[in-house]
CSV table of C-alpha atoms and ligand atoms in Angstrom, one decimal:
chain,number,residue,atom,x,y,z
A,1,MET,CA,10.5,-15.7,-18.3
A,2,PHE,CA,8.2,-13.9,-16.2
A,3,PHE,CA,6.5,-11.5,-19.5
A,4,GLU,CA,6.0,-14.5,-21.8
A,5,HIS,CA,5.4,-12.8,-25.2
A,6,CYS,CA,2.1,-12.1,-25.9
A,7,GLN,CA,0.2,-10.4,-28.9
A,8,GLU,CA,-3.1,-9.9,-27.4
A,9,ALA,CA,-1.3,-8.5,-24.3
A,10,ASP,CA,0.7,-6.4,-26.5
A,11,ASP,CA,-2.0,-5.1,-28.3
A,12,PHE,CA,-4.9,-4.9,-25.1
A,13,LEU,CA,-2.1,-2.4,-23.9
A,14,ALA,CA,-1.6,-0.2,-26.9
A,15,GLY,CA,-5.5,0.4,-26.7
A,16,LEU,CA,-5.0,1.6,-22.7
A,17,GLU,CA,-2.2,3.3,-23.4
A,18,ARG,CA,-4.5,5.8,-26.0
A,19,ARG,CA,-7.2,5.8,-23.5
A,20,ASN,CA,-4.8,6.9,-20.3
A,21,GLU,CA,-1.9,9.1,-22.3
A,22,GLY,CA,0.9,11.1,-19.5
A,23,GLU,CA,-0.3,8.4,-16.8
A,24,PRO,CA,3.0,6.3,-16.7
A,25,GLU,CA,2.4,5.0,-13.3
A,26,PHE,CA,-1.4,3.7,-13.8
A,27,LEU,CA,0.1,2.3,-17.1
A,28,GLN,CA,3.0,0.6,-15.9
A,29,ALA,CA,0.1,-1.1,-12.1
A,30,VAL,CA,-2.0,-2.3,-15.5
A,31,GLU,CA,0.7,-3.9,-17.6
A,32,GLU,CA,2.2,-5.9,-15.1
A,33,PHE,CA,-1.3,-7.4,-13.7
A,34,VAL,CA,-2.3,-7.7,-17.7
A,35,ARG,CA,0.8,-10.1,-18.6
A,36,THR,CA,0.5,-12.6,-16.1
A,37,VAL,CA,-3.4,-12.7,-16.2
A,38,MET,CA,-3.6,-12.6,-20.0
A,39,PRO,CA,-3.1,-16.5,-20.4
A,40,PHE,CA,-5.9,-17.3,-18.2
A,41,VAL,CA,-8.4,-14.5,-19.3
A,42,LEU,CA,-7.4,-16.1,-22.6
A,43,ASP,CA,-8.4,-19.5,-22.1
A,44,HIS,CA,-11.4,-18.6,-20.4
A,45,GLN,CA,-14.1,-17.1,-23.4
A,46,LYS,CA,-16.6,-16.1,-20.9
A,47,TYR,CA,-14.0,-13.1,-20.1
A,48,ILE,CA,-13.0,-12.0,-23.0
A,49,ASP,CA,-17.2,-12.2,-24.3
A,50,ALA,CA,-17.7,-10.0,-21.1
A,51,GLN,CA,-14.6,-7.1,-22.1
A,52,ILE,CA,-13.9,-7.9,-18.8
A,53,LEU,CA,-10.3,-6.8,-18.7
A,54,GLU,CA,-11.1,-3.7,-20.4
A,55,ARG,CA,-13.8,-2.9,-17.9
A,56,MET,CA,-11.8,-3.7,-14.8
A,57,THR,CA,-9.2,-1.3,-16.4
A,58,GLU,CA,-11.9,1.2,-16.4
A,59,ALA,CA,-12.5,3.0,-12.8
A,60,ASP,CA,-16.1,3.2,-11.8
A,61,ARG,CA,-15.7,7.3,-11.1
A,62,ILE,CA,-13.6,9.7,-10.8
A,63,ILE,CA,-14.0,12.5,-8.5
A,64,ILE,CA,-11.8,15.7,-8.5
A,65,PHE,CA,-11.9,19.1,-6.7
A,66,ARG,CA,-10.9,22.1,-5.4
A,67,VAL,CA,-10.1,22.3,-1.4
A,68,THR,CA,-9.1,26.2,-0.7
A,69,TRP,CA,-7.8,26.5,3.1
A,70,GLU,CA,-5.6,29.2,5.4
A,71,ASP,CA,-2.9,29.0,6.6
A,72,ASP,CA,-1.3,30.2,9.8
A,73,LEU,CA,0.1,33.5,8.4
A,74,GLY,CA,-3.9,34.1,7.7
A,75,GLN,CA,-3.2,33.7,3.4
A,76,ILE,CA,-5.7,31.5,1.1
A,77,ARG,CA,-4.3,28.3,-0.5
A,78,ALA,CA,-5.4,25.8,-2.8
A,79,ASN,CA,-4.6,22.3,-3.6
A,80,ARG,CA,-6.6,19.8,-5.6
A,81,ALA,CA,-7.9,16.4,-4.6
A,82,TRP,CA,-8.8,13.3,-6.1
A,83,ARG,CA,-11.1,10.2,-4.7
A,84,VAL,CA,-10.8,7.3,-7.1
A,85,GLN,CA,-13.6,5.0,-7.1
A,86,PHE,CA,-11.8,1.9,-9.4
A,87,ASN,CA,-14.3,-1.2,-8.7
A,88,ASN,CA,-16.7,-1.7,-6.2
A,89,SER,CA,-18.2,-5.5,-7.7
A,90,ILE,CA,-17.2,-7.4,-4.2
A,91,GLY,CA,-17.7,-4.7,-1.5
A,92,PRO,CA,-18.5,-0.5,-0.2
A,93,TYR,CA,-15.3,1.2,-2.2
A,94,LYS,CA,-12.2,1.1,0.2
A,95,GLY,CA,-8.8,2.3,0.2
A,96,GLY,CA,-6.2,5.2,1.6
A,97,LEU,CA,-6.1,8.9,1.0
A,98,ARG,CA,-2.5,10.2,0.4
A,99,PHE,CA,-1.1,13.4,0.8
A,100,HIS,CA,2.0,14.2,-1.1
A,101,PRO,CA,3.2,17.1,-3.5
A,102,SER,CA,4.1,13.8,-6.2
A,103,VAL,CA,-0.1,13.0,-5.7
A,104,ASN,CA,-1.6,13.3,-9.2
A,105,LEU,CA,-4.1,11.6,-11.3
A,106,SER,CA,-2.2,8.6,-12.5
A,107,ILE,CA,-0.6,7.6,-9.3
A,108,LEU,CA,-3.8,7.5,-7.1
A,109,LYS,CA,-5.1,5.6,-10.6
A,110,PHE,CA,-2.6,3.3,-10.2
A,111,LEU,CA,-3.0,3.1,-6.3
A,112,GLY,CA,-7.0,2.2,-6.7
A,113,PHE,CA,-6.4,-0.2,-9.6
A,114,GLU,CA,-3.9,-2.5,-7.3
A,115,GLN,CA,-6.4,-1.5,-4.1
A,116,THR,CA,-8.8,-4.1,-5.8
A,117,PHE,CA,-6.9,-7.2,-6.0
A,118,LYS,CA,-5.7,-6.5,-2.7
A,119,ASN,CA,-8.8,-6.1,-1.3
A,120,SER,CA,-10.3,-9.4,-3.2
A,121,LEU,CA,-7.1,-11.2,-1.6
A,122,THR,CA,-7.7,-10.6,1.7
A,123,GLY,CA,-11.0,-12.4,1.3
A,124,LEU,CA,-13.5,-9.7,2.7
A,125,PRO,CA,-15.9,-8.0,1.2
A,126,MET,CA,-14.2,-4.6,0.3
A,127,GLY,CA,-14.2,-3.0,-3.4
A,128,GLY,CA,-10.9,-1.2,-4.4
A,129,ALA,CA,-10.9,2.6,-4.3
A,130,LYS,CA,-7.9,5.6,-3.6
A,131,GLY,CA,-7.2,9.4,-3.1
A,132,GLY,CA,-5.6,11.9,-1.6
A,133,SER,CA,-4.1,15.7,-2.6
A,134,ASN,CA,-0.9,17.0,-3.9
A,135,PHE,CA,-1.4,19.0,-0.5
A,136,ASN,CA,2.2,18.7,1.3
A,137,PRO,CA,1.7,18.0,5.0
A,138,LYS,CA,5.5,18.2,5.3
A,139,GLY,CA,6.3,21.4,7.4
A,140,LYS,CA,2.9,22.6,8.7
A,141,SER,CA,1.0,23.3,12.2
A,142,ASP,CA,-1.3,21.1,13.4
A,143,ARG,CA,-4.3,24.0,13.1
A,144,GLU,CA,-2.9,24.0,9.4
A,145,VAL,CA,-3.1,19.9,8.7
A,146,MET,CA,-6.6,20.5,10.4
A,147,ARG,CA,-8.2,23.6,8.4
A,148,PHE,CA,-7.0,21.7,5.4
A,149,CYS,CA,-8.7,18.6,6.7
A,150,GLN,CA,-12.0,19.8,7.8
A,151,SER,CA,-12.2,21.8,4.1
A,152,MET,CA,-11.5,18.3,1.9
A,153,MET,CA,-14.3,16.2,3.9
A,154,ILE,CA,-16.9,19.7,3.3
A,155,GLU,CA,-16.5,18.1,-0.4
A,156,LEU,CA,-15.8,14.7,0.2
A,157,HIS,CA,-18.3,13.3,2.7
A,158,ARG,CA,-21.1,13.4,0.0
A,159,HIS,CA,-19.4,10.9,-1.8
A,160,ILE,CA,-18.5,8.5,1.2
A,161,GLY,CA,-20.4,6.2,3.3
A,162,GLU,CA,-20.1,3.1,5.4
A,163,ASP,CA,-21.7,1.4,2.6
A,164,THR,CA,-20.3,3.2,-0.1
A,165,ASP,CA,-16.9,4.0,0.1
A,166,VAL,CA,-14.4,3.5,3.5
A,167,PRO,CA,-11.1,5.9,3.3
A,168,ALA,CA,-7.9,5.1,5.3
A,169,GLY,CA,-4.9,6.3,5.5
A,170,ASP,CA,-1.5,5.9,3.5
A,171,ILE,CA,1.2,8.5,2.9
A,172,GLY,CA,1.2,11.2,5.0
A,173,VAL,CA,-2.3,10.5,6.2
A,174,GLY,CA,-1.7,9.3,9.9
A,175,GLY,CA,-3.6,8.9,13.2
A,176,ARG,CA,-3.6,13.0,13.0
A,177,GLU,CA,-4.9,13.4,9.3
A,178,ILE,CA,-7.9,10.7,10.4
A,179,GLY,CA,-8.6,12.1,13.4
A,180,TYR,CA,-9.2,16.3,11.5
A,181,LEU,CA,-11.3,13.9,8.7
A,182,PHE,CA,-13.1,12.0,10.9
A,183,GLY,CA,-14.0,14.8,13.2
A,184,GLN,CA,-15.3,16.6,10.9
A,185,TYR,CA,-17.5,13.9,8.7
A,186,LYS,CA,-19.2,13.3,12.2
A,187,ARG,CA,-20.1,17.2,12.7
A,188,LEU,CA,-21.7,17.9,8.6
A,189,GLU,CA,-23.3,14.1,9.4
A,190,ASN,CA,-24.2,14.2,12.4
A,191,ARG,CA,-23.7,10.3,12.8
A,192,VAL,CA,-21.0,8.6,14.7
A,193,THR,CA,-20.4,5.5,12.1
A,194,GLY,CA,-17.1,3.6,10.5
A,195,ILE,CA,-16.7,5.8,7.7
A,196,LEU,CA,-12.8,5.8,7.7
A,197,THR,CA,-10.7,3.8,8.8
A,198,GLY,CA,-7.2,3.7,10.9
A,199,LYS,CA,-9.0,5.8,13.7
A,200,GLY,CA,-8.5,6.2,17.5
A,201,LEU,CA,-8.5,3.8,19.8
A,202,SER,CA,-11.1,6.4,21.5
A,203,PHE,CA,-13.2,7.0,18.8
A,204,GLY,CA,-14.3,3.2,17.2
A,205,GLY,CA,-10.3,2.1,16.0
A,206,SER,CA,-9.4,-1.3,15.4
A,207,LYS,CA,-6.2,-1.8,18.2
A,208,VAL,CA,-3.5,-3.4,15.2
A,209,ARG,CA,-4.8,-1.4,12.4
A,210,THR,CA,-1.5,0.9,13.0
A,211,GLU,CA,0.6,-2.2,13.2
A,212,ALA,CA,-1.1,-4.3,10.7
A,213,THR,CA,0.8,-3.2,7.1
A,214,GLY,CA,4.0,-4.1,8.6
A,215,PHE,CA,3.2,-6.6,10.4
A,216,GLY,CA,1.4,-8.4,8.0
A,217,SER,CA,4.4,-7.5,5.2
A,218,VAL,CA,6.7,-9.4,7.4
A,219,TYR,CA,4.2,-12.7,8.4
A,220,PHE,CA,3.9,-13.0,4.3
A,221,CYS,CA,7.4,-13.1,4.4
A,222,GLU,CA,8.1,-15.7,7.0
A,223,ASN,CA,5.2,-17.3,4.9
A,224,MET,CA,7.4,-17.8,1.7
A,225,LEU,CA,10.2,-18.8,3.8
A,226,GLY,CA,8.3,-21.2,5.0
A,227,HIS,CA,6.7,-22.3,1.9
A,228,ARG,CA,10.8,-23.1,1.3
A,229,GLY,CA,11.5,-24.9,4.6
A,230,ASP,CA,14.0,-21.6,6.0
A,231,SER,CA,12.5,-18.7,8.4
A,232,LEU,CA,13.3,-15.4,9.3
A,233,ARG,CA,15.0,-16.2,12.5
A,234,GLY,CA,19.1,-14.9,11.9
A,235,LYS,CA,18.3,-13.2,8.7
A,236,THR,CA,20.1,-9.5,7.9
A,237,CYS,CA,17.1,-7.2,6.9
A,238,LEU,CA,17.0,-4.3,5.0
A,239,VAL,CA,14.1,-1.8,5.2
A,240,SER,CA,13.7,1.6,3.4
A,241,GLY,CA,10.6,4.4,4.3
A,242,SER,CA,10.8,5.4,8.2
A,243,GLY,CA,7.2,6.0,8.3
A,244,ASN,CA,4.0,3.9,9.4
A,245,VAL,CA,4.6,0.5,6.9
A,246,ALA,CA,8.8,0.8,8.0
A,247,LEU,CA,8.2,1.3,11.6
A,248,TYR,CA,6.0,-1.9,12.2
A,249,THR,CA,7.8,-3.9,10.0
A,250,VAL,CA,11.5,-3.6,11.8
A,251,ASP,CA,9.3,-4.0,14.8
A,252,LYS,CA,8.1,-7.2,13.8
A,253,LEU,CA,11.4,-8.1,12.3
A,254,HIS,CA,12.7,-7.9,15.8
A,255,THR,CA,10.3,-10.2,17.5
A,256,LEU,CA,10.6,-12.7,14.8
A,257,GLY,CA,14.3,-12.6,15.5
A,258,ALA,CA,15.3,-10.9,12.4
A,259,LYS,CA,18.3,-7.5,12.1
A,260,ALA,CA,16.5,-5.0,10.5
A,261,VAL,CA,19.5,-2.8,9.6
A,262,THR,CA,18.8,0.6,7.7
A,263,LEU,CA,15.7,2.8,7.5
A,264,SER,CA,15.4,6.1,5.2
A,265,ASP,CA,13.6,8.9,3.8
A,266,SER,CA,13.5,11.3,1.5
A,267,ASP,CA,17.0,12.5,2.7
A,268,GLY,CA,18.4,9.8,2.6
A,269,PHE,CA,19.3,5.9,4.6
A,270,ILE,CA,20.9,5.2,8.1
A,271,HIS,CA,23.0,2.0,8.3
A,272,ASP,CA,23.2,0.5,11.8
A,273,PRO,CA,24.9,-2.6,11.5
A,274,ALA,CA,24.6,-4.0,15.1
A,275,GLY,CA,20.4,-3.9,14.2
A,276,ILE,CA,17.4,-2.0,15.0
A,277,ASP,CA,15.6,-3.3,18.6
A,278,GLN,CA,13.1,-2.3,20.4
A,279,ASP,CA,15.1,0.5,22.3
A,280,LYS,CA,16.3,2.2,19.7
A,281,LEU,CA,12.5,1.6,17.8
A,282,ARG,CA,11.1,3.6,20.7
A,283,PHE,CA,12.9,6.4,20.0
A,284,LEU,CA,12.2,6.1,16.7
A,285,LYS,CA,8.6,5.8,16.9
A,286,ASP,CA,8.5,8.9,18.8
A,287,LEU,CA,11.1,10.7,16.3
A,288,LYS,CA,8.9,10.4,13.4
A,289,GLU,CA,5.1,9.7,15.0
A,290,VAL,CA,5.4,12.7,17.9
A,291,ARG,CA,8.2,14.7,17.1
A,292,ARG,CA,7.9,14.3,13.0
A,293,GLY,CA,11.6,14.5,12.9
A,294,ARG,CA,14.1,13.5,9.5
A,295,ILE,CA,16.1,9.6,10.1
A,296,SER,CA,19.7,11.6,10.0
A,297,GLU,CA,18.5,12.1,14.0
A,298,TYR,CA,18.9,8.8,14.2
A,299,ALA,CA,23.0,8.1,13.5
A,300,GLU,CA,23.4,11.2,15.1
A,301,ARG,CA,21.7,9.4,18.8
A,302,PHE,CA,23.5,5.8,18.5
A,303,LYS,CA,27.0,4.8,18.3
A,304,GLY,CA,28.3,3.1,15.0
A,305,VAL,CA,25.7,4.4,12.9
A,306,THR,CA,26.1,6.1,9.7
A,307,PHE,CA,24.0,7.9,7.8
A,308,HIS,CA,23.8,8.1,3.9
A,309,LYS,CA,22.7,11.4,2.3
A,310,ASP,CA,20.8,11.0,-1.4
A,311,GLN,CA,21.2,7.4,-1.3
A,312,THR,CA,19.0,4.6,-0.5
A,313,PRO,CA,20.0,0.9,1.0
A,314,TRP,CA,19.7,-1.4,-1.5
A,315,GLY,CA,23.8,-1.1,-1.6
A,316,VAL,CA,23.5,-3.1,1.7
A,317,PRO,CA,24.2,-6.9,1.8
A,318,ALA,CA,21.5,-8.7,3.0
A,319,ASP,CA,19.4,-11.9,3.1
A,320,ALA,CA,15.9,-10.0,2.6
A,321,ALA,CA,14.5,-6.7,1.8
A,322,PHE,CA,11.0,-4.8,2.8
A,323,PRO,CA,10.9,-1.7,0.4
A,324,SER,CA,8.5,0.1,2.4
A,325,ALA,CA,8.7,4.1,1.4
A,326,THR,CA,7.2,5.1,-2.2
A,327,GLN,CA,6.5,3.7,-5.8
A,328,ASN,CA,9.7,2.3,-7.8
A,329,GLU,CA,11.9,3.0,-5.4
A,330,ILE,CA,13.9,-0.5,-6.7
A,331,SER,CA,15.3,-0.2,-10.0
A,332,ALA,CA,17.0,-2.6,-12.2
A,333,LYS,CA,20.3,-1.5,-11.3
A,334,ASP,CA,19.7,-1.7,-7.2
A,335,ALA,CA,17.9,-5.0,-7.8
A,336,GLU,CA,21.4,-7.1,-9.5
A,337,THR,CA,22.7,-5.1,-6.7
A,338,MET,CA,20.4,-7.1,-4.7
A,339,ILE,CA,20.8,-10.1,-6.4
A,340,GLU,CA,24.6,-10.4,-6.4
A,341,ASN,CA,24.9,-8.7,-3.1
A,342,GLY,CA,22.8,-12.8,-2.2
A,343,VAL,CA,19.2,-11.7,-1.1
A,344,GLN,CA,16.8,-14.3,-1.2
A,345,ALA,CA,13.5,-12.4,-0.9
A,346,VAL,CA,12.1,-9.2,-1.1
A,347,CYS,CA,8.7,-8.4,0.1
A,348,GLU,CA,6.7,-5.4,-0.7
A,349,GLY,CA,5.3,-2.9,2.3
A,350,ALA,CA,5.2,0.2,-0.5
A,351,ASN,CA,2.6,-0.3,-3.4
A,352,MET,CA,4.7,-1.1,-6.3
A,353,PRO,CA,8.2,-0.1,-5.1
A,354,THR,CA,9.9,-2.9,-7.7
A,355,GLU,CA,9.8,-1.4,-11.5
A,356,LEU,CA,9.1,-3.8,-13.9
A,357,ALA,CA,12.8,-4.7,-14.7
A,358,GLY,CA,13.4,-5.3,-11.2
A,359,ILE,CA,10.5,-7.1,-10.9
A,360,HIS,CA,11.5,-9.4,-14.4
A,361,GLN,CA,15.3,-9.6,-12.8
A,362,PHE,CA,14.2,-10.8,-9.3
A,363,LEU,CA,11.9,-14.1,-10.5
A,364,GLN,CA,14.6,-14.6,-12.9
A,365,ALA,CA,17.2,-15.1,-9.9
A,366,GLY,CA,14.8,-17.0,-7.9
A,367,VAL,CA,14.5,-14.4,-5.6
A,368,LEU,CA,11.2,-15.0,-3.6
A,369,PHE,CA,9.2,-12.2,-4.5
A,370,GLY,CA,6.4,-10.9,-2.8
A,371,PRO,CA,4.7,-8.5,-4.6
A,372,ALA,CA,2.9,-5.2,-2.8
A,373,LYS,CA,-0.8,-6.6,-3.7
A,374,ALA,CA,-0.4,-9.6,-1.4
A,375,ALA,CA,2.7,-8.6,0.9
A,376,ASN,CA,1.1,-5.4,2.5
A,377,ALA,CA,-2.8,-6.4,2.3
A,378,GLY,CA,-2.2,-6.8,5.9
A,379,GLY,CA,-3.4,-3.2,6.6
A,380,VAL,CA,-6.4,-2.8,4.9
A,381,ALA,CA,-7.5,-6.2,6.5
A,382,VAL,CA,-7.2,-5.1,9.5
A,383,SER,CA,-9.2,-2.0,8.2
A,384,GLY,CA,-11.9,-4.4,7.0
A,385,LEU,CA,-11.5,-5.9,10.9
A,386,GLU,CA,-12.4,-2.5,11.7
A,387,GLN,CA,-15.1,-1.8,9.7
A,388,SER,CA,-16.7,-5.0,11.1
A,389,GLN,CA,-16.6,-4.2,14.7
A,390,ASN,CA,-17.6,-0.7,13.8
A,391,ALA,CA,-21.1,-2.4,12.0
A,392,LEU,CA,-21.3,-4.7,15.9
A,393,ARG,CA,-20.4,-1.7,18.0
A,394,LEU,CA,-17.5,-4.2,19.6
A,395,SER,CA,-14.0,-3.7,20.2
A,396,TRP,CA,-11.8,-6.7,19.7
A,397,SER,CA,-8.8,-7.4,21.7
A,398,HIS,CA,-5.2,-7.5,20.3
A,399,GLN,CA,-5.1,-11.2,20.6
A,400,GLU,CA,-8.1,-11.7,18.1
A,401,VAL,CA,-7.4,-8.3,16.0
A,402,GLU,CA,-3.7,-10.2,15.4
A,403,ALA,CA,-5.0,-14.0,15.1
A,404,ARG,CA,-7.3,-12.7,12.7
A,405,LEU,CA,-4.4,-10.6,10.6
A,406,GLN,CA,-1.9,-13.7,10.8
A,407,GLY,CA,-4.2,-16.0,9.7
A,408,ILE,CA,-5.7,-13.6,6.7
A,409,MET,CA,-1.9,-13.2,5.5
A,410,HIS,CA,-1.4,-17.1,5.7
A,411,ASP,CA,-4.4,-17.4,3.6
A,412,ILE,CA,-3.2,-15.1,0.6
A,413,HIS,CA,-0.3,-17.2,0.8
A,414,ALA,CA,-2.1,-20.4,0.5
A,415,LYS,CA,-3.9,-18.1,-2.7
A,416,CYS,CA,-0.9,-17.3,-4.3
A,417,VAL,CA,0.8,-20.7,-4.0
A,418,GLU,CA,-2.8,-22.1,-5.7
A,419,TYR,CA,-2.7,-19.5,-8.0
A,420,GLY,CA,0.9,-19.5,-9.1
A,421,GLU,CA,2.8,-23.0,-8.3
A,422,ASN,CA,5.2,-23.7,-11.3
A,423,PRO,CA,5.5,-27.2,-12.4
A,424,ASP,CA,9.4,-27.7,-10.4
A,425,GLY,CA,6.9,-26.5,-7.4
A,426,THR,CA,8.4,-22.6,-6.8
A,427,VAL,CA,6.2,-19.9,-6.6
A,428,ASN,CA,5.7,-16.9,-8.9
A,429,TYR,CA,3.4,-14.7,-6.5
A,430,VAL,CA,3.0,-12.0,-8.9
A,431,LYS,CA,1.1,-14.8,-11.0
A,432,GLY,CA,-0.6,-16.0,-7.9
A,433,ALA,CA,-1.7,-12.7,-6.5
A,434,ASN,CA,-2.8,-11.2,-10.0
A,435,LEU,CA,-4.5,-14.2,-10.5
A,436,GLY,CA,-6.0,-14.6,-7.2
A,437,GLY,CA,-7.3,-11.3,-6.5
A,438,PHE,CA,-8.6,-11.3,-10.4
A,439,VAL,CA,-10.9,-14.2,-10.2
A,440,LYS,CA,-13.3,-13.1,-8.1
A,441,VAL,CA,-14.0,-9.7,-8.8
A,442,ALA,CA,-13.8,-10.9,-12.4
A,443,ASP,CA,-17.3,-13.2,-11.8
A,444,ALA,CA,-18.9,-10.5,-9.8
A,445,MET,CA,-18.8,-8.5,-12.2
A,446,LEU,CA,-20.3,-11.3,-14.4
A,447,ALA,CA,-22.8,-12.2,-12.4
A,448,TYR,CA,-23.8,-8.7,-12.9
A,449,GLY,CA,-24.4,-8.7,-16.2
A,450,ALA,CA,-23.4,-5.8,-18.8
A,451,VAL,CA,-23.0,-2.8,-15.8
B,501,NAP,P1,4.1,7.4,5.4
B,501,NAP,O1,3.9,7.1,7.3
B,501,NAP,O2,3.7,9.1,5.3
B,501,NAP,O3,5.9,7.2,5.0
B,501,NAP,C1,6.1,7.2,4.4
B,501,NAP,C2,7.5,7.3,4.3
B,501,NAP,O4,8.2,7.2,3.0
B,501,NAP,C3,8.7,8.4,4.6
B,501,NAP,O5,9.3,7.9,5.3
B,501,NAP,C4,9.1,9.2,3.4
B,501,NAP,O6,9.9,9.7,4.1
B,501,NAP,C5,8.9,7.9,2.3
B,501,NAP,N1,8.7,8.3,1.5
B,501,NAP,C6,7.5,8.9,0.9
B,501,NAP,N2,7.4,9.7,-0.5
B,501,NAP,C7,9.0,9.4,-0.7
B,501,NAP,C8,9.7,9.7,-1.9
B,501,NAP,N3,8.6,9.6,-3.3
B,501,NAP,N4,11.3,9.4,-2.1
B,501,NAP,C9,11.5,9.1,-1.0
B,501,NAP,N5,10.9,8.7,0.5
B,501,NAP,C10,9.6,8.7,0.3
B,501,NAP,O7,3.5,6.5,4.9
B,501,NAP,P2,3.2,4.9,4.8
B,501,NAP,O8,2.2,4.5,5.5
B,501,NAP,O9,4.1,4.1,5.9
B,501,NAP,O10,3.3,4.7,3.3
B,501,NAP,C11,4.7,3.5,2.7
B,501,NAP,C12,4.0,2.9,1.6
B,501,NAP,O11,3.6,1.7,1.7
B,501,NAP,C13,3.3,3.3,0.6
B,501,NAP,O12,3.7,3.1,-0.7
B,501,NAP,C14,1.3,3.1,0.8
B,501,NAP,O13,1.2,2.7,-0.1
B,501,NAP,C15,1.6,1.7,0.9
B,501,NAP,N6,0.9,1.4,2.7
B,501,NAP,C16,1.1,1.2,3.3
B,501,NAP,C17,-0.2,1.3,3.8
B,501,NAP,C18,-0.5,1.7,5.4
B,501,NAP,O14,-1.9,0.9,6.0
B,501,NAP,N7,-0.3,2.7,5.8
B,501,NAP,C19,-0.7,-0.1,3.9
B,501,NAP,C20,-0.8,-0.8,2.0
B,501,NAP,C21,0.0,0.2,1.4
B,501,NAP,P3,9.9,11.7,3.9
B,501,NAP,O15,9.2,12.2,5.4
B,501,NAP,O16,10.8,12.1,3.9
B,501,NAP,O17,8.8,11.5,2.8
């Protein structure tokens, strides 16, 4: 069984629920974590004595503020913004900013919590954080987005710093937003420093940062399959989303000889049985990164492609799946369908895209399941490399950064195997990633005493 019954875990989670009422995403993320690490914690009295799980599930600090800005019609608008500084035991806080109308405290707490262990897995000295706003950049002009970002940074700049907290992008925050945020920070502080990652290449950004999460997710899947003596070559793959993570997942799948046949956005999904090749990707990058269009336009542009309104891609038969849009996009029912259709590997490009019951089904069916903490850690890993380059005032080549990314994904896979290998030689990557991330953070917290 994936979740063995454990009274201590039940009691802990009941207390957590009382302390975090009405925060379902946060409770879901902690439940997945606690149910896998509790047996290990119970075997190590030092963690019990230090109340390590109670402390790890309480954010260090949460900053909530109002962002007031003016739209193109001259009307005053107000949004809510947050920075959840979750845990800085192993390094300065690090984690993205998300701009989406659905953003709330529960979502940012789940993301900040997960980020802590993901960052630990990279082997780089980074703590965990997440932030963002319920601001919706969709349909806004560049000027409106700029005014929002500038106003947000007027408050945010007090709480961040290259040795304190280094935000990056996430849903709704790409190169354009990072440029506006960084420009405003520089103006307020009169310092040019590595305060955000995902910056443009002309002002301190790292090569391969844009591609890193998608590339890393495919490398992780290739590692999981390789451990079984298989590879991605010739495999048909489902990808959801059509943003940063999804497009560079498709890109690397094509390079490694696999065939991505779907992409999606919140309007529906496209199915291209011929596969998305580099020519089609060029169209997609222009559509999504420059024109900010909708995925349905892909079906209008290319022959043999169908658009399925208000549906997700999980019913299309395939060998592997890369959920790369948002949380809880694969339900238990979807997981059942995918298993029936013979899916062999699922690699989470997005954060927490699979419901707990879906994870349970994949593990029970022996599907290789790469959890987000491990599978999408490539993005933050290259962000860490961007911080190093900024501190050194150097810029590494594309080849150098990509080789480091590949090495980090390989090491994360090895860590998951170290902590997640079953007696029969199969690997529970959920357990491996949670324990592999936990130990380093927990031991740092013990070293600091009661803080
Ligand atoms: P993005 O560029 O903004 O793209 C997000 C994509 O997902 C868009 O196609 C969007 O469609 C779709 N989407 C978002 N919310 C949705 C919803 N509620 N329902 C259906 N579709 C939805 O964002 P991203 O950077 O690719 O991030 C995607 C996922 O990867 C997120 O879970 C993020 O936390 C995770 N992640 C990102 C990075 C990174 O480096 N960027 C690193 C690690 C993990 P619409 O345009 O219709 O909204």
